[in-house]
Amino acid sequence: AVRMGWMPFYPQFDRNSLDVAAEAKAAGATTREEVTERTVAQLKDGSLNFTVDDPDAPESWPRVWLIWRGNAIQSSAKGHEFFLRHYLGTHDNIDADEHARDSVRTITFREPAPRGKMDLVVDLNFRMDSSALYSDIVLPAAFWYEKNDLNTTDLHSFIHPLGQAVPPVWESKTDWEIFKALAHKVSEMAPDTFPEPVTDIVTLPLRHDTPDEISQPEPLDWRAGECEAIPGKTMPHFHLVERDYSKIYQRFISLGPLIREDGISGNGVHIPIAPFYDELLKNPLGGSPDPRHMRCVEWDGQRYPSLEDALDAANTLLYLAPESNGEVAWVAYNEEQKHTGVQLTDLAEDNRGVRINFGDITRQVRRNLSSPCWSGIVNDGRAYAAWTLNVERLVPWRTLTGRQQFYIDHPWYIDFGENLPTYKPKLNPVKTGDIVRSPVDDQCLVLNYITPHGKWNIHSTYKDNHRMLTLSRGMDPIWINDKDAEKIGLNDNDWVEVYNDNGVVVTRAAVSARVQPGTGLYYHAVERTIYVPKSQVRGKRRAGGHNSLTRTRINPVQLAGGYGQFTYGFNYWGPIGILTRDTYCVVRKLSELEW
């Protein structure tokens, strides 16, 4: 998938991409086309390789992991125990053998797999969750009401601000200020390593909402000699990027001119913004950050819209977004009108004079404006409903046919039996590798393991607050059907061990007739910071959280690309890695509670 351009993979090559570009220039390549041609030739003859060909080689993984906002080591880590073993090199509760040895064909399989890949883990997160627990450095991030920010999605009808009521306490800083400080320090240190700007060669996958969608009507592998290696068609795009590390700080605090030339886009809608960028350049230089007014900065004799403060960044975003600038929305609808041939600009006509800034949304609740980047129409107080733009205005769906599709004729989907939605029976946990070495007898249950969104604690900052804990027995129980519990003499609130080859959980049982028989529900997100007893089945090692029983499973058809809607889009289309609903676990009464 990577070598055919369907998926990104970083690091890219088995040599530093800066060196690859420098070597090409030293060999006489001067243009992007010449550098690309030389790089493709090296990939074909094997003198240069993609890192995905040998992912466990020392040069194939990063050494520094900077975690921002998310709980990457626990709630995002499908296969938490494997992250502990291979990323961090710390203790784990895995009791599984390697399964890939006899099935890997096109990549190098290394045994044993490396442990402790990361040299440094930095967490920028005020939640003090499991990721912070395992990090080397936890940066002091500002809390709610200590920062100005935007928090919204297309599923929200309103633009939600975070308003700074008080400055960050003690040494803490806002996310924006922390990244700005990092950029400043890198720029300060850069001349020692990079006294001059350097050229980087960057691979990009075939992308959604571009002509790349029709680049591969059938999956042919250039390495197997089935087709020619053509960048942007049968393999990734190759781009040259000039990196001036000494200017990272200046670029962080300013909105560069490329956005003026290229415009902005969202979900297939391209919006030219040159006039709006020029308007931003009319704002004054300097001054203090302001929730209602924007500024400019100047460096190297050039003037740029300022992003120096979070308020500057938020207001710039609001000014250029069709959801908060009525004229940008009209321009966007006009572009989509040309694109689709159906009338759309009337949806923005009444709001062309609307300009929403950060001061507006902190003073008064403001709704999003209708935007062609999303499929709902919210004019005149209408509630957001997906696909109304497609149904009522006949805007084609973003599929190969322009219609909603049930049948998929991609060869991979046909080969895997996924070309039509069909019923599939439950999987055998021995065949899937969940329960191979784990002990199973007549004193335990084998259940389908599900981790739904938390009932009372969805993304709650204060999950371990005493009042929050009283809502759910002071901990996170596993919910089990009453008839299932009866089979092993399990009563409500009994302590249980829940385990498989991937890891182990120790918790209480919540017995309920509302739970489907054969299913165990363990609501996410369980942290390793409170109420985690030791496991008896794993030699009295500390048990884990909800992702200790899962592992990363990738649906291979989601790797397909270059084919209509099945073309990669960042945070939009690609393998999700959360196919955990076919996970199975063993549940038995805990023989001894030990903290």
XYZ file of C-alpha atoms in Angstrom:
595
model
C 0.000 0.000 0.000
C 2.834 2.421 0.799
C 4.954 1.753 -2.258
C 1.884 2.001 -4.526
C 1.049 5.404 -3.047
C -2.082 4.325 -1.240
C -0.868 5.127 2.273
C 1.691 7.438 3.924
C 4.442 6.007 6.119
C 7.018 7.986 8.069
C 9.991 7.925 8.333
C 10.009 7.500 4.571
C 13.314 5.922 3.504
C 16.094 3.857 5.029
C 18.258 6.977 4.726
C 17.589 10.496 5.930
C 15.397 12.241 3.357
C 17.568 15.371 3.667
C 20.553 13.253 2.620
C 18.605 11.695 -0.272
C 17.846 15.165 -1.652
C 21.416 16.397 -1.052
C 22.908 13.363 -2.809
C 20.614 13.914 -5.782
C 21.728 17.530 -6.076
C 25.372 16.532 -5.728
C 24.838 14.107 -8.621
C 23.626 16.965 -10.822
C 19.862 16.919 -10.263
C 18.632 20.507 -9.996
C 14.863 20.406 -10.505
C 12.078 18.585 -8.691
C 11.606 16.347 -11.731
C 15.290 15.393 -11.825
C 15.457 14.686 -8.073
C 12.270 12.625 -8.327
C 13.602 10.682 -11.320
C 16.806 9.796 -9.461
C 14.910 8.815 -6.300
C 12.520 6.582 -8.250
C 15.464 4.913 -9.996
C 17.067 4.178 -6.615
C 13.824 2.720 -5.270
C 13.569 0.495 -8.341
C 17.149 -0.812 -8.188
C 17.080 -1.280 -4.397
C 19.826 1.193 -3.496
C 17.121 3.120 -1.619
C 14.205 1.501 0.205
C 11.017 2.524 1.918
C 11.274 2.065 5.686
C 8.047 0.068 5.592
C 10.033 -2.671 3.808
C 11.893 -3.258 7.089
C 9.913 -1.493 9.829
C 11.934 -2.975 12.703
C 15.306 -1.827 11.353
C 16.890 0.752 13.698
C 16.692 3.464 11.025
C 12.975 2.857 10.473
C 11.411 4.356 13.578
C 11.453 7.773 15.271
C 13.126 8.262 18.638
C 11.154 11.201 20.063
C 7.412 11.025 20.741
C 5.649 14.320 21.443
C 2.057 13.717 22.568
C -0.331 16.651 22.372
C -3.828 16.609 23.865
C -4.628 12.942 23.239
C -4.086 10.010 25.558
C -1.905 8.196 23.052
C -0.432 5.571 25.383
C -3.763 4.400 26.822
C -7.148 5.285 25.325
C -5.775 5.756 21.788
C -3.396 2.787 21.960
C -5.306 -0.204 20.634
C -3.028 -2.820 22.132
C -1.835 -0.790 25.118
C 0.430 -3.546 26.433
C 2.210 -3.833 23.074
C 2.872 -0.080 23.161
C 4.405 -0.519 26.608
C 6.639 -3.334 25.374
C 7.772 -2.097 21.978
C 7.524 1.702 22.226
C 8.560 2.188 25.841
C 10.400 -1.026 26.714
C 8.749 -1.228 30.115
C 6.881 -4.017 31.944
C 3.758 -5.448 30.307
C 1.208 -8.246 30.697
C 1.439 -9.803 27.236
C 1.251 -13.589 26.982
C 1.180 -13.872 23.188
C 3.529 -15.330 20.618
C 4.524 -13.633 17.372
C 2.034 -14.606 14.655
C 3.463 -12.938 11.561
C 6.504 -15.136 11.008
C 4.920 -17.483 8.453
C 2.640 -14.959 6.757
C 4.988 -12.063 5.964
C 6.144 -12.045 2.344
C 7.232 -8.595 1.200
C 8.775 -7.049 4.317
C 11.625 -8.106 6.552
C 10.487 -9.953 9.669
C 12.790 -9.512 12.668
C 12.650 -11.693 15.730
C 12.640 -10.753 18.486
C 10.873 -7.496 17.699
C 12.653 -4.414 19.102
C 11.687 -3.197 22.558
C 11.962 0.343 23.854
C 12.032 2.212 20.559
C 11.521 5.655 22.063
C 14.382 7.595 23.639
C 12.187 10.472 24.790
C 8.431 10.783 25.411
C 7.052 14.283 26.009
C 3.404 14.862 26.957
C 1.643 18.196 26.553
C -1.573 17.506 28.426
C -3.212 18.883 31.548
C -5.253 15.737 32.217
C -2.493 13.792 34.004
C -3.684 10.568 32.397
C -1.851 7.317 31.627
C 0.209 8.994 28.909
C 1.527 11.478 31.461
C 2.221 8.577 33.820
C 4.567 6.957 31.284
C 6.151 10.114 29.832
C 9.686 11.334 30.483
C 8.603 14.980 30.466
C 5.135 16.400 31.135
C 4.923 19.996 29.960
C 2.825 22.236 32.248
C -0.194 22.907 30.035
C -2.765 25.563 30.876
C -6.145 24.384 32.098
C -9.697 25.255 31.083
C -10.422 28.974 31.575
C -6.688 29.720 31.367
C -6.472 29.913 27.580
C -8.186 31.259 24.486
C -9.015 28.595 21.944
C -11.651 27.243 19.571
C -13.391 23.937 20.147
C -15.896 22.864 17.531
C -16.648 20.399 14.739
C -19.153 20.172 11.907
C -21.376 18.186 14.287
C -21.698 21.209 16.567
C -24.228 23.843 15.572
C -22.298 26.511 17.443
C -18.701 27.738 17.485
C -17.418 26.990 20.974
C -14.684 29.220 22.413
C -12.442 28.626 25.377
C -12.122 32.010 27.051
C -9.192 32.908 29.272
C -10.672 34.030 32.604
C -7.324 33.941 34.441
C -3.739 33.624 33.205
C -2.071 30.195 33.383
C -0.911 29.480 36.918
C 2.716 29.165 37.999
C 4.904 27.680 35.216
C 2.076 26.472 32.988
C 1.552 27.888 29.504
C -1.135 27.619 26.857
C -0.691 25.035 24.121
C 0.012 27.838 21.641
C 2.701 29.387 23.834
C 4.379 26.020 24.447
C 4.647 25.248 20.740
C 5.808 28.806 20.115
C 8.524 28.397 22.760
C 9.639 25.107 21.196
C 9.776 26.763 17.765
C 11.811 29.643 19.203
C 14.325 27.299 20.842
C 14.718 25.211 17.666
C 15.330 28.370 15.628
C 17.866 29.524 18.194
C 19.789 26.229 18.083
C 19.376 25.478 14.365
C 22.424 27.373 12.997
C 24.775 24.980 14.813
C 23.386 22.046 12.811
C 21.849 23.700 9.758
C 23.722 26.942 9.011
C 21.920 27.118 5.649
C 18.438 26.120 4.445
C 18.219 22.469 3.392
C 16.098 20.641 0.837
C 13.892 17.773 1.922
C 12.220 15.222 -0.325
C 8.722 14.399 0.890
C 6.466 11.592 -0.299
C 2.726 12.156 -0.368
C 0.119 9.439 -0.931
C -2.497 9.578 -3.652
C -5.054 11.978 -2.224
C -8.791 12.171 -1.838
C -10.704 14.799 -3.845
C -7.983 15.094 -6.494
C -7.426 13.444 -9.898
C -5.495 10.809 -7.913
C -8.883 9.162 -7.347
C -8.810 7.749 -10.884
C -5.109 6.888 -11.012
C -5.358 3.142 -10.371
C -8.397 1.414 -11.906
C -6.751 -1.873 -10.951
C -4.063 -2.491 -8.310
C -0.808 -3.154 -10.164
C 2.523 -3.356 -8.323
C 5.477 -1.679 -10.027
C 7.959 -3.639 -7.919
C 6.488 -6.907 -9.216
C 6.911 -5.651 -12.788
C 3.167 -5.333 -13.343
C 3.428 -1.664 -14.355
C 5.853 1.252 -14.576
C 6.829 3.179 -11.437
C 5.162 6.544 -12.112
C 5.092 9.112 -9.268
C 1.562 10.256 -8.473
C 0.016 7.404 -10.440
C 1.436 4.006 -9.485
C 3.494 5.200 -6.511
C 3.559 8.213 -4.135
C 4.019 11.812 -5.209
C 7.477 13.265 -4.550
C 7.848 16.896 -3.498
C 10.840 19.056 -2.635
C 10.460 21.254 0.430
C 12.979 23.875 1.498
C 13.409 23.816 5.262
C 15.004 26.769 6.986
C 15.190 25.614 10.590
C 16.489 28.993 11.712
C 13.181 30.537 10.580
C 10.782 28.073 12.221
C 9.801 30.588 14.898
C 9.106 33.377 12.403
C 7.017 31.013 10.301
C 5.120 29.824 13.355
C 3.973 33.339 14.257
C 2.947 34.384 10.734
C 0.540 33.225 8.022
C 2.655 32.689 4.928
C 1.863 33.709 1.338
C 1.450 30.170 -0.044
C -2.059 30.049 1.378
C -2.820 33.128 -0.710
C -1.687 31.351 -3.861
C -3.087 27.900 -3.142
C -6.282 28.781 -1.279
C -7.829 26.556 1.348
C -9.857 23.397 1.019
C -12.072 21.157 3.066
C -13.738 17.896 2.116
C -13.233 18.400 -1.584
C -14.226 22.075 -1.734
C -11.485 24.465 -2.873
C -11.790 28.103 -1.778
C -9.615 30.860 -3.322
C -8.807 33.385 -0.588
C -6.358 35.847 -2.183
C -8.632 38.904 -1.579
C -9.167 37.885 2.043
C -5.435 37.390 2.619
C -4.807 40.855 1.169
C -7.372 42.295 3.583
C -5.507 40.705 6.485
C -2.321 42.482 5.378
C -4.056 45.835 5.964
C -4.161 45.241 9.719
C -1.664 47.260 11.810
C 1.761 46.075 12.882
C 2.365 45.275 16.535
C 0.110 46.087 19.440
C -1.395 43.752 22.011
C -3.488 40.661 21.219
C -7.162 41.558 20.953
C -10.266 39.341 20.752
C -11.866 41.632 18.150
C -8.969 42.931 16.066
C -6.149 41.331 14.105
C -2.509 42.340 13.642
C 0.426 41.905 11.287
C 4.061 40.979 11.864
C 7.100 41.802 9.774
C 10.377 39.935 9.287
C 13.013 39.866 6.553
C 11.329 42.925 5.058
C 8.018 41.126 4.427
C 4.631 41.722 6.047
C 2.436 38.808 7.157
C -0.844 38.315 9.044
C 0.102 37.676 12.671
C -0.311 34.344 14.434
C 1.828 35.402 17.377
C -0.888 34.886 19.982
C -3.697 32.343 20.251
C -6.170 35.218 19.777
C -4.463 36.146 16.492
C -4.632 32.533 15.323
C -8.277 32.102 16.331
C -9.366 35.319 14.636
C -7.423 34.483 11.469
C -9.087 31.088 11.329
C -12.530 32.616 11.902
C -11.892 35.212 9.197
C -10.935 32.625 6.574
C -13.496 29.935 7.453
C -16.791 29.751 5.521
C -18.555 28.786 8.760
C -17.787 32.203 10.289
C -17.231 34.553 7.309
C -20.289 34.937 5.089
C -18.338 36.198 2.084
C -15.932 33.251 2.235
C -18.994 30.979 2.387
C -20.416 32.660 -0.745
C -17.100 32.244 -2.595
C -16.972 28.590 -1.517
C -20.522 27.921 -2.711
C -19.725 29.711 -5.967
C -16.712 27.449 -6.555
C -18.770 24.370 -5.772
C -21.523 25.687 -8.038
C -19.053 25.781 -10.942
C -17.842 22.345 -9.932
C -21.254 20.665 -9.770
C -23.422 22.714 -12.139
C -26.207 23.181 -9.569
C -27.382 26.440 -7.959
C -25.814 26.940 -4.520
C -24.824 30.576 -3.922
C -28.313 31.476 -2.699
C -27.528 29.501 0.461
C -24.947 32.145 1.425
C -26.559 35.265 -0.054
C -28.295 36.472 3.112
C -25.158 36.049 5.243
C -22.527 37.641 3.008
C -22.054 40.502 5.458
C -21.517 38.271 8.502
C -18.058 38.332 10.103
C -17.696 36.445 13.382
C -14.618 37.142 15.510
C -13.412 35.733 18.813
C -14.896 38.622 20.748
C -18.319 37.897 19.247
C -18.433 34.255 20.310
C -17.209 34.946 23.847
C -19.866 37.663 24.250
C -22.763 35.793 22.664
C -23.464 32.297 21.356
C -23.132 32.256 17.550
C -24.218 29.527 15.155
C -22.122 28.227 12.291
C -23.004 29.502 8.851
C -23.928 26.986 6.169
C -20.827 25.808 4.324
C -20.334 23.555 1.290
C -17.488 21.872 3.163
C -20.193 20.034 5.119
C -23.345 18.372 3.856
C -25.904 20.080 6.101
C -27.918 23.274 5.574
C -28.423 25.318 8.762
C -30.050 28.467 7.373
C -32.951 30.103 9.248
C -32.325 28.195 12.462
C -32.552 24.786 10.842
C -30.893 21.977 12.798
C -27.865 20.346 11.218
C -28.716 17.168 9.318
C -26.152 15.395 7.189
C -26.592 14.981 3.419
C -29.308 17.642 3.016
C -27.046 19.406 0.498
C -26.878 16.198 -1.532
C -30.566 15.334 -1.305
C -32.147 18.774 -1.678
C -29.607 20.494 -3.937
C -28.473 17.405 -5.872
C -24.785 17.886 -5.047
C -23.180 14.546 -5.994
C -21.913 12.317 -3.232
C -18.123 12.154 -3.144
C -18.000 8.630 -4.539
C -16.855 7.049 -7.780
C -20.408 7.173 -9.157
C -21.575 10.379 -7.461
C -24.298 8.339 -5.776
C -24.615 6.427 -2.534
C -23.042 3.037 -3.163
C -23.682 -0.389 -1.708
C -21.745 -2.351 -4.299
C -17.977 -1.776 -4.519
C -16.143 -3.106 -7.552
C -12.562 -2.565 -6.356
C -10.653 -5.864 -6.842
C -9.475 -5.920 -3.217
C -13.022 -5.574 -1.895
C -14.158 -8.357 -4.217
C -11.276 -10.637 -3.182
C -11.999 -10.085 0.524
C -15.757 -10.529 0.081
C -16.407 -6.926 1.113
C -17.926 -5.723 -2.170
C -21.431 -5.953 -0.676
C -22.566 -5.551 2.950
C -22.965 -9.150 4.116
C -23.444 -10.928 7.422
C -20.322 -12.460 8.898
C -20.365 -14.862 11.843
C -18.395 -14.275 15.024
C -14.724 -15.146 14.819
C -12.955 -17.940 16.631
C -10.791 -16.361 19.398
C -8.183 -19.100 18.974
C -7.860 -18.396 15.258
C -7.634 -14.626 15.860
C -4.932 -15.122 18.493
C -6.837 -13.636 21.432
C -7.079 -16.815 23.507
C -4.302 -19.274 22.697
C -2.068 -19.416 25.782
C -4.571 -17.996 28.290
C -6.063 -20.584 30.700
C -9.733 -21.484 30.116
C -11.758 -23.918 32.271
C -15.299 -24.453 33.573
C -14.842 -21.710 36.181
C -14.633 -18.930 33.619
C -16.541 -17.289 30.775
C -15.324 -16.505 27.268
C -16.993 -13.259 26.181
C -16.950 -10.904 23.225
C -15.145 -7.848 24.633
C -16.596 -4.416 23.823
C -15.311 -0.995 24.992
C -18.152 1.531 24.488
C -17.843 5.247 25.172
C -18.078 5.968 28.882
C -21.567 6.305 30.326
C -20.958 9.111 32.813
C -17.399 10.024 32.057
C -17.123 10.692 28.318
C -13.853 12.595 27.997
C -14.283 13.914 31.523
C -11.289 15.779 32.853
C -12.223 14.889 36.427
C -12.943 11.201 35.973
C -11.107 10.283 39.174
C -12.829 13.031 41.167
C -14.640 11.538 44.171
C -18.072 12.684 43.018
C -17.544 11.279 39.550
C -16.378 7.976 41.011
C -19.544 7.634 43.096
C -21.562 7.450 39.874
C -20.049 4.074 39.013
C -19.048 2.084 42.119
C -15.883 4.118 42.545
C -14.295 2.475 39.533
C -14.989 1.056 36.071
C -16.775 -2.308 36.350
C -17.180 -4.801 33.528
C -20.843 -5.319 32.656
C -21.891 -8.973 32.262
C -25.225 -10.628 31.499
C -26.928 -12.150 34.564
C -27.393 -15.578 32.958
C -23.715 -15.675 31.975
C -22.682 -14.685 35.509
C -24.851 -17.452 36.952
C -22.852 -20.091 35.063
C -19.731 -19.439 37.160
C -21.414 -18.328 40.388
C -20.571 -14.685 39.830
C -22.517 -12.102 41.831
C -22.939 -8.403 41.246
C -19.937 -6.416 42.528
C -17.625 -9.443 42.770
C -13.996 -8.849 41.823
C -13.001 -10.499 38.549
C -9.965 -10.976 36.360
C -10.552 -10.285 32.684
C -7.731 -11.484 30.459
C -6.562 -12.826 27.135
C -3.185 -13.237 25.455
C -2.938 -9.462 24.966
C -3.166 -8.439 28.628
C -5.280 -8.410 31.781
C -7.786 -6.232 33.652
C -8.860 -6.566 37.305
C -12.153 -4.918 38.203
C -15.611 -5.513 39.668
C -18.485 -7.185 37.836
C -21.705 -5.277 37.189
C -24.287 -7.989 36.542
C -27.290 -6.916 34.485
C -30.001 -8.491 32.324
C -29.620 -5.530 29.966
C -26.297 -6.834 28.678
C -26.437 -9.118 25.660
C -25.454 -12.715 26.543
C -21.923 -13.588 25.482
C -20.766 -9.975 25.759
C -18.606 -8.114 28.268
C -18.855 -4.301 28.275
C -15.927 -2.364 29.737
C -16.536 1.347 29.242
C -13.622 3.506 28.184
C -11.442 5.272 29.191
C -9.809 3.447 32.097
C -6.622 5.035 33.414
C -3.745 3.335 35.206
C -3.745 6.051 37.855
C -6.373 4.768 40.312
C -8.183 1.541 41.370
C -5.915 -0.910 39.474
C -5.259 -4.059 41.577
C -2.679 -6.740 40.814
C -3.424 -9.710 38.592
C -3.206 -13.281 39.861
C -3.142 -14.893 36.426
C -0.155 -12.734 35.393
C 2.036 -13.392 38.410
C 0.828 -10.536 40.618
C 1.795 -7.829 38.153
C -0.293 -4.653 38.106
C -3.300 -5.020 35.794
C -4.114 -2.603 32.985
C -6.880 -0.549 31.377
C -9.526 -1.067 28.714
C -6.994 -1.291 25.862
C -4.889 -3.885 27.668
C -7.089 -6.601 26.131
C -7.043 -5.254 22.582
C -4.431 -5.067 19.884
C -4.171 -3.089 16.679
C -5.977 -4.810 13.847
C -6.035 -3.234 10.402
C -8.727 -4.049 7.874
C -6.702 -4.621 4.672
C -9.386 -3.215 2.370
C -9.003 0.146 4.121
C -5.454 0.279 2.774
C -6.699 0.403 -0.823
C -6.176 3.723 -2.598
C -6.160 5.580 -5.878
C -9.722 4.444 -6.569
C -12.649 6.820 -6.162
C -13.692 7.427 -2.589
C -11.182 4.792 -1.486
C -8.295 7.235 -1.684
C -6.360 8.405 1.363
C -7.375 11.586 3.171
C -5.721 12.693 6.413
C -8.118 12.172 9.319
C -10.755 11.237 6.757
C -10.112 7.962 4.932
C -7.615 5.246 5.752
C -7.139 2.321 8.139
C -8.612 3.173 11.514
C -6.853 0.560 13.632
C -9.788 0.261 16.050
C -11.241 -2.987 14.771
C -11.463 -4.260 18.330
C -15.075 -5.460 18.328
C -13.975 -8.987 17.454
C -11.809 -9.188 20.579
C -12.542 -11.995 23.054
C -11.663 -12.246 26.729
C -11.797 -14.718 29.608
C -13.624 -13.703 32.807
C -13.117 -15.506 36.127
C -13.566 -14.650 39.797
C -10.498 -13.068 41.351
C -8.916 -15.526 43.765
C -7.218 -12.867 45.899
C -7.559 -9.077 45.899
C -4.107 -7.548 46.171
C -3.200 -3.894 45.763
